[in-house]
Tab-separated table of C-alpha atoms and ligand atoms in Angstrom:
chain	number	residue	atom	x	y	z
V	17	MET	CA	8.542	47.351	74.542
V	18	ASN	CA	6.127	45.786	77.000
V	19	SER	CA	2.357	46.228	76.850
V	20	THR	CA	2.268	48.834	79.674
V	21	GLU	CA	4.834	51.024	77.845
V	22	TYR	CA	2.908	50.636	74.576
V	23	GLU	CA	-0.348	51.651	76.307
V	24	SER	CA	1.145	54.806	77.897
V	25	ILE	CA	2.659	55.884	74.496
V	26	SER	CA	-0.779	55.463	72.865
V	27	ILE	CA	-2.430	57.532	75.612
V	28	ALA	CA	0.246	60.279	75.192
V	29	ARG	CA	-0.277	60.283	71.408
V	30	SER	CA	-4.074	60.593	71.675
V	31	ARG	CA	-3.676	63.400	74.243
V	32	TYR	CA	-1.295	65.200	71.865
V	33	ALA	CA	-3.803	64.814	69.003
V	34	GLY	CA	-6.568	66.171	71.256
V	35	CYS	CA	-4.408	69.199	72.160
V	36	CYS	CA	-3.674	69.878	68.450
V	37	LEU	CA	-7.379	69.714	67.634
V	38	ALA	CA	-8.250	72.112	70.477
V	39	CYS	CA	-5.479	74.495	69.310
V	40	GLY	CA	-6.840	74.387	65.746
V	41	ILE	CA	-10.370	75.168	66.901
V	42	CYS	CA	-9.032	78.056	69.051
V	43	LYS	CA	-7.128	79.489	66.043
V	44	ILE	CA	-10.248	79.347	63.835
V	45	LEU	CA	-12.319	81.034	66.569
V	46	CYS	CA	-9.716	83.798	67.062
V	47	TYR	CA	-9.515	84.391	63.293
V	48	THR	CA	-13.317	84.640	62.973
V	49	ILE	CA	-13.579	87.064	65.929
V	50	CYS	CA	-10.744	89.273	64.546
V	51	CYS	CA	-12.317	89.375	61.062
V	52	ARG	CA	-15.716	90.391	62.509
V	53	ALA	CA	-14.087	93.072	64.682
V	54	CYS	CA	-12.179	94.564	61.739
V	55	ARG	CA	-15.225	94.648	59.436
V	56	PRO	CA	-17.018	98.069	59.358
V	57	ALA	CA	-19.899	98.000	61.843
V	58	THR	CA	-22.364	99.633	59.442
V	59	GLN	CA	-22.992	99.597	55.727
V	60	PRO	CA	-21.621	102.584	53.739
V	61	LYS	CA	-23.982	105.533	54.090
V	62	GLU	CA	-26.322	106.565	51.324
V	63	GLU	CA	-25.517	109.903	49.644
V	64	LEU	CA	-27.928	112.730	48.854
V	65	THR	CA	-27.004	115.800	46.845
V	66	LEU	CA	-28.244	119.231	47.896
V	67	LEU	CA	-28.001	122.648	46.296
V	68	CYS	CA	-27.198	125.675	48.472
V	69	LEU	CA	-28.295	129.032	47.060
V	70	GLY	CA	-28.609	132.612	48.294
V	71	LEU	CA	-27.407	136.112	47.458
V	72	GLU	CA	-23.746	137.113	47.838
V	73	GLY	CA	-22.656	137.368	51.468
V	74	ALA	CA	-25.810	135.603	52.721
V	75	GLY	CA	-23.700	133.175	54.756
V	76	LYS	CA	-23.730	130.003	52.611
V	77	SER	CA	-20.012	129.141	52.935
V	78	THR	CA	-20.033	129.899	56.660
V	79	LEU	CA	-23.082	127.691	57.247
V	80	LEU	CA	-21.716	124.780	55.207
V	81	ALA	CA	-18.307	124.938	56.898
V	82	GLU	CA	-20.047	124.801	60.297
V	83	LEU	CA	-22.252	121.901	59.191
V	84	ALA	CA	-19.228	120.004	57.846
V	85	GLY	CA	-17.366	120.589	61.128
V	86	GLU	CA	-14.641	122.583	59.390
V	87	THR	CA	-12.935	125.818	60.384
V	88	VAL	CA	-15.086	128.721	59.236
V	89	PRO	CA	-13.323	130.260	56.223
V	90	GLU	CA	-12.094	133.827	55.916
V	91	ALA	CA	-14.806	136.024	54.422
V	92	GLU	CA	-14.208	135.389	50.739
V	93	PRO	CA	-16.855	135.230	48.024
V	94	THR	CA	-17.239	131.804	46.453
V	95	ILE	CA	-16.038	131.858	42.866
V	96	GLY	CA	-18.095	129.412	40.799
V	97	PHE	CA	-19.131	126.667	43.180
V	98	SER	CA	-17.883	124.705	46.128
V	99	ILE	CA	-18.916	121.299	47.490
V	100	LYS	CA	-18.992	120.196	51.125
V	101	ALA	CA	-19.788	116.793	52.633
V	102	VAL	CA	-22.045	116.913	55.666
V	103	LEU	CA	-22.292	113.714	57.711
V	104	MET	CA	-25.753	112.853	59.028
V	105	GLU	CA	-26.843	109.866	61.075
V	106	ARG	CA	-28.067	107.758	58.121
V	107	VAL	CA	-26.727	109.612	55.124
V	108	VAL	CA	-23.931	111.789	53.733
V	109	LEU	CA	-25.123	115.073	52.259
V	110	SER	CA	-23.043	116.343	49.389
V	111	VAL	CA	-23.941	120.043	49.334
V	112	LYS	CA	-23.062	122.214	46.343
V	113	GLU	CA	-22.894	125.970	47.032
V	114	LEU	CA	-23.192	128.259	44.040
V	115	GLY	CA	-21.488	131.635	44.526
V	116	GLY	CA	-24.174	134.318	45.021
V	117	GLY	CA	-22.673	137.262	43.093
V	118	PRO	CA	-24.966	138.827	40.429
V	119	THR	CA	-22.743	137.707	37.520
V	120	ILE	CA	-22.584	134.090	38.684
V	121	ARG	CA	-26.334	134.051	39.359
V	122	GLU	CA	-26.995	134.413	35.620
V	123	TYR	CA	-25.451	130.959	35.153
V	124	TRP	CA	-26.958	129.259	38.219
V	125	GLU	CA	-29.647	127.361	36.340
V	126	ARG	CA	-27.037	125.346	34.430
V	127	TYR	CA	-26.098	123.701	37.736
V	128	PHE	CA	-29.619	122.987	39.031
V	129	SER	CA	-30.244	119.459	37.787
V	130	GLY	CA	-29.534	116.284	39.718
V	131	HIS	CA	-30.302	117.416	43.266
V	132	ASP	CA	-32.514	115.993	46.011
V	133	ALA	CA	-33.253	119.184	47.987
V	134	VAL	CA	-32.442	122.891	48.174
V	135	ILE	CA	-31.047	125.046	50.982
V	136	PHE	CA	-31.719	128.761	50.421
V	137	VAL	CA	-29.810	131.105	52.754
V	138	ILE	CA	-31.173	134.573	53.529
V	139	ASP	CA	-29.124	137.176	55.406
V	140	SER	CA	-31.288	138.214	58.388
V	141	MET	CA	-29.415	141.542	58.481
V	142	SER	CA	-30.862	142.431	55.059
V	143	SER	CA	-32.811	145.647	54.592
V	144	ASP	CA	-36.428	145.249	53.403
V	145	GLU	CA	-35.203	145.953	49.876
V	146	GLN	CA	-32.497	143.282	50.061
V	147	LEU	CA	-35.000	140.878	51.564
V	148	SER	CA	-37.327	141.448	48.601
V	149	GLU	CA	-34.376	140.794	46.261
V	150	SER	CA	-33.722	137.502	48.067
V	151	VAL	CA	-37.360	136.461	47.802
V	152	THR	CA	-37.451	137.333	44.073
V	153	CYS	CA	-34.270	135.319	43.575
V	154	LEU	CA	-35.754	132.350	45.482
V	155	SER	CA	-38.959	132.571	43.461
V	156	ARG	CA	-37.004	132.526	40.153
V	157	CYS	CA	-34.997	129.511	41.271
V	158	LEU	CA	-38.096	127.567	42.296
V	159	ALA	CA	-39.687	128.301	38.921
V	160	SER	CA	-36.933	126.266	37.259
V	161	SER	CA	-38.164	122.862	36.109
V	162	ALA	CA	-34.948	121.262	37.441
V	163	LEU	CA	-35.982	122.154	41.002
V	164	ARG	CA	-39.693	121.373	40.621
V	165	GLY	CA	-41.136	119.650	43.693
V	166	LEU	CA	-37.830	119.502	45.602
V	167	PRO	CA	-38.035	120.180	49.335
V	168	VAL	CA	-36.626	123.563	50.361
V	169	LEU	CA	-34.996	124.594	53.616
V	170	VAL	CA	-34.770	128.363	54.058
V	171	VAL	CA	-32.028	129.371	56.508
V	172	CYS	CA	-32.125	132.834	58.098
V	173	SER	CA	-28.445	133.402	58.858
V	174	LYS	CA	-26.834	135.895	61.264
V	175	GLN	CA	-29.492	135.518	63.980
V	176	ASP	CA	-26.689	136.286	66.458
V	177	LYS	CA	-26.429	139.863	65.163
V	178	THR	CA	-28.290	142.717	66.840
V	179	GLY	CA	-31.026	144.070	64.593
V	180	SER	CA	-31.428	140.881	62.567
V	181	LYS	CA	-34.878	140.186	61.088
V	182	SER	CA	-36.747	137.438	62.940
V	183	VAL	CA	-37.377	134.032	61.367
V	184	ASP	CA	-41.142	134.767	61.483
V	185	HIS	CA	-40.610	138.035	59.576
V	186	VAL	CA	-38.708	136.214	56.805
V	187	LYS	CA	-41.237	133.362	56.841
V	188	ALA	CA	-44.099	135.768	56.124
V	189	MET	CA	-42.206	136.992	53.059
V	190	VAL	CA	-41.186	133.649	51.543
V	191	GLU	CA	-44.271	131.485	52.075
V	192	SER	CA	-46.069	132.937	49.050
V	193	VAL	CA	-43.416	131.614	46.620
V	194	MET	CA	-43.334	128.006	47.837
V	195	ASP	CA	-45.925	126.701	45.339
V	196	GLY	CA	-47.240	123.916	47.575
V	197	ARG	CA	-43.936	122.075	47.920
V	198	LYS	CA	-42.531	120.731	51.218
V	199	TRP	CA	-40.543	123.495	52.866
V	200	SER	CA	-39.315	124.681	56.253
V	201	ILE	CA	-37.464	127.630	57.714
V	202	VAL	CA	-34.924	127.902	60.554
V	203	GLY	CA	-32.496	130.444	61.947
V	204	SER	CA	-28.732	130.040	62.182
V	205	SER	CA	-25.823	131.927	63.659
V	206	GLN	CA	-22.071	131.593	63.695
V	207	ARG	CA	-21.410	128.460	65.793
V	208	GLY	CA	-25.160	127.889	66.049
V	209	VAL	CA	-26.275	125.530	63.289
V	210	GLU	CA	-27.967	122.815	65.370
V	211	ALA	CA	-31.485	123.743	64.195
V	212	VAL	CA	-30.301	123.565	60.567
V	213	LYS	CA	-28.679	120.177	61.151
V	214	LYS	CA	-31.847	118.816	62.793
V	215	GLU	CA	-34.024	120.033	59.925
V	216	LEU	CA	-31.635	118.586	57.318
V	217	GLU	CA	-31.722	115.266	59.164
V	218	GLU	CA	-35.538	115.252	58.877
V	219	ILE	CA	-35.479	116.197	55.194
V	220	ALA	CA	-32.872	113.500	54.456
V	221	ASN	CA	-34.832	110.838	56.364
V	222	SER	CA	-38.060	111.673	54.547
V	223	ILE	CA	-36.274	111.455	51.168
V	224	ILE	CA	-34.710	108.080	52.030
V	225	ASP	CA	-37.939	106.647	53.437
V	226	ASN	CA	-40.116	107.640	50.466
H	23	GTP	N1	-22.283	137.105	62.782
H	23	GTP	C1	-22.477	136.265	61.768
H	23	GTP	N2	-21.779	136.458	60.621
H	23	GTP	C2	-22.011	135.590	59.602
H	23	GTP	C3	-22.921	134.522	59.691
H	23	GTP	N3	-22.920	133.847	58.521
H	23	GTP	C4	-22.038	134.474	57.728
H	23	GTP	N4	-21.483	135.514	58.362
H	23	GTP	C5	-20.501	136.452	57.799
H	23	GTP	O1	-21.059	136.965	56.593
H	23	GTP	C6	-20.026	137.141	55.613
H	23	GTP	C7	-20.366	136.412	54.319
H	23	GTP	O2	-20.447	135.035	54.583
H	23	GTP	P1	-20.204	133.898	53.483
H	23	GTP	O3	-20.459	132.603	54.163
H	23	GTP	O4	-18.897	134.067	52.812
H	23	GTP	O5	-21.361	134.244	52.453
H	23	GTP	P2	-21.714	133.468	51.095
H	23	GTP	O6	-23.198	133.353	51.057
H	23	GTP	O7	-20.952	132.219	50.996
H	23	GTP	O8	-21.253	134.519	49.999
H	23	GTP	P3	-20.853	134.251	48.457
H	23	GTP	O9	-19.915	133.085	48.412
H	23	GTP	O10	-20.234	135.526	48.011
H	23	GTP	O11	-22.118	133.980	47.704
H	23	GTP	C8	-18.731	136.645	56.278
H	23	GTP	O12	-18.044	137.768	56.800
H	23	GTP	C9	-19.216	135.771	57.413
H	23	GTP	O13	-18.307	135.723	58.497
H	23	GTP	C10	-23.653	134.361	60.929
H	23	GTP	O14	-24.503	133.473	61.101
H	23	GTP	N5	-23.372	135.252	61.910
H	24	MG	MG1	-19.630	131.460	49.608
């Protein structure tokens, strides 16, 4: 082998080594980019637990199904309790509905502890007598030490129905039982739960930020 041949083999070898190095760097880059792309973009959401109360037929299951983006269930009373996950921007709400029948209500208090906020649903189609029963029920619940100081969202359901009581009418009846806690009231209707969702978002954010 003469010196010219030896020189050209050396050049070819160093070019080959350079190519291998570039390939290696490319592979590492591709791997890093793929790993980053496959990793979840956000951290797992925080979870808050809420209690959903209200007399039988008030509209709790319907509201929670709408909030959870599920098909609204056939009208069936909730036996015992049911739990729904509602996805918010920063948090997942795990909402426990307690069936509102008079027999189940006697046992409600056993399930009160360990919650961050309360949703109380009132049927806006209630007569004045039924409305008073709802307010008495709400007042008893709020007197429980397990719910002391928790924020309350009152939802006036069935606002889509003709003859429903206005949110202001219900508000005038419930404000006296709120004992200085943070509370708010909104209306809802079948396929119209945006105001409830917005209010829940605010409640959740204030719990997380404090
Ligand atoms: N038009 C209308 N009907 C509603 C609304 N919310 C609930 N309903 C109806 O009211 C009835 C009772 O609703 P539910 O959601 O089962 O009531 P609930 O509070 O879960 O009742 P319990 O589980 O027995 O305590 C059902 O026939 C629903 O379709 C609403 O906003 N608008
Ligand atoms: Mg129900």
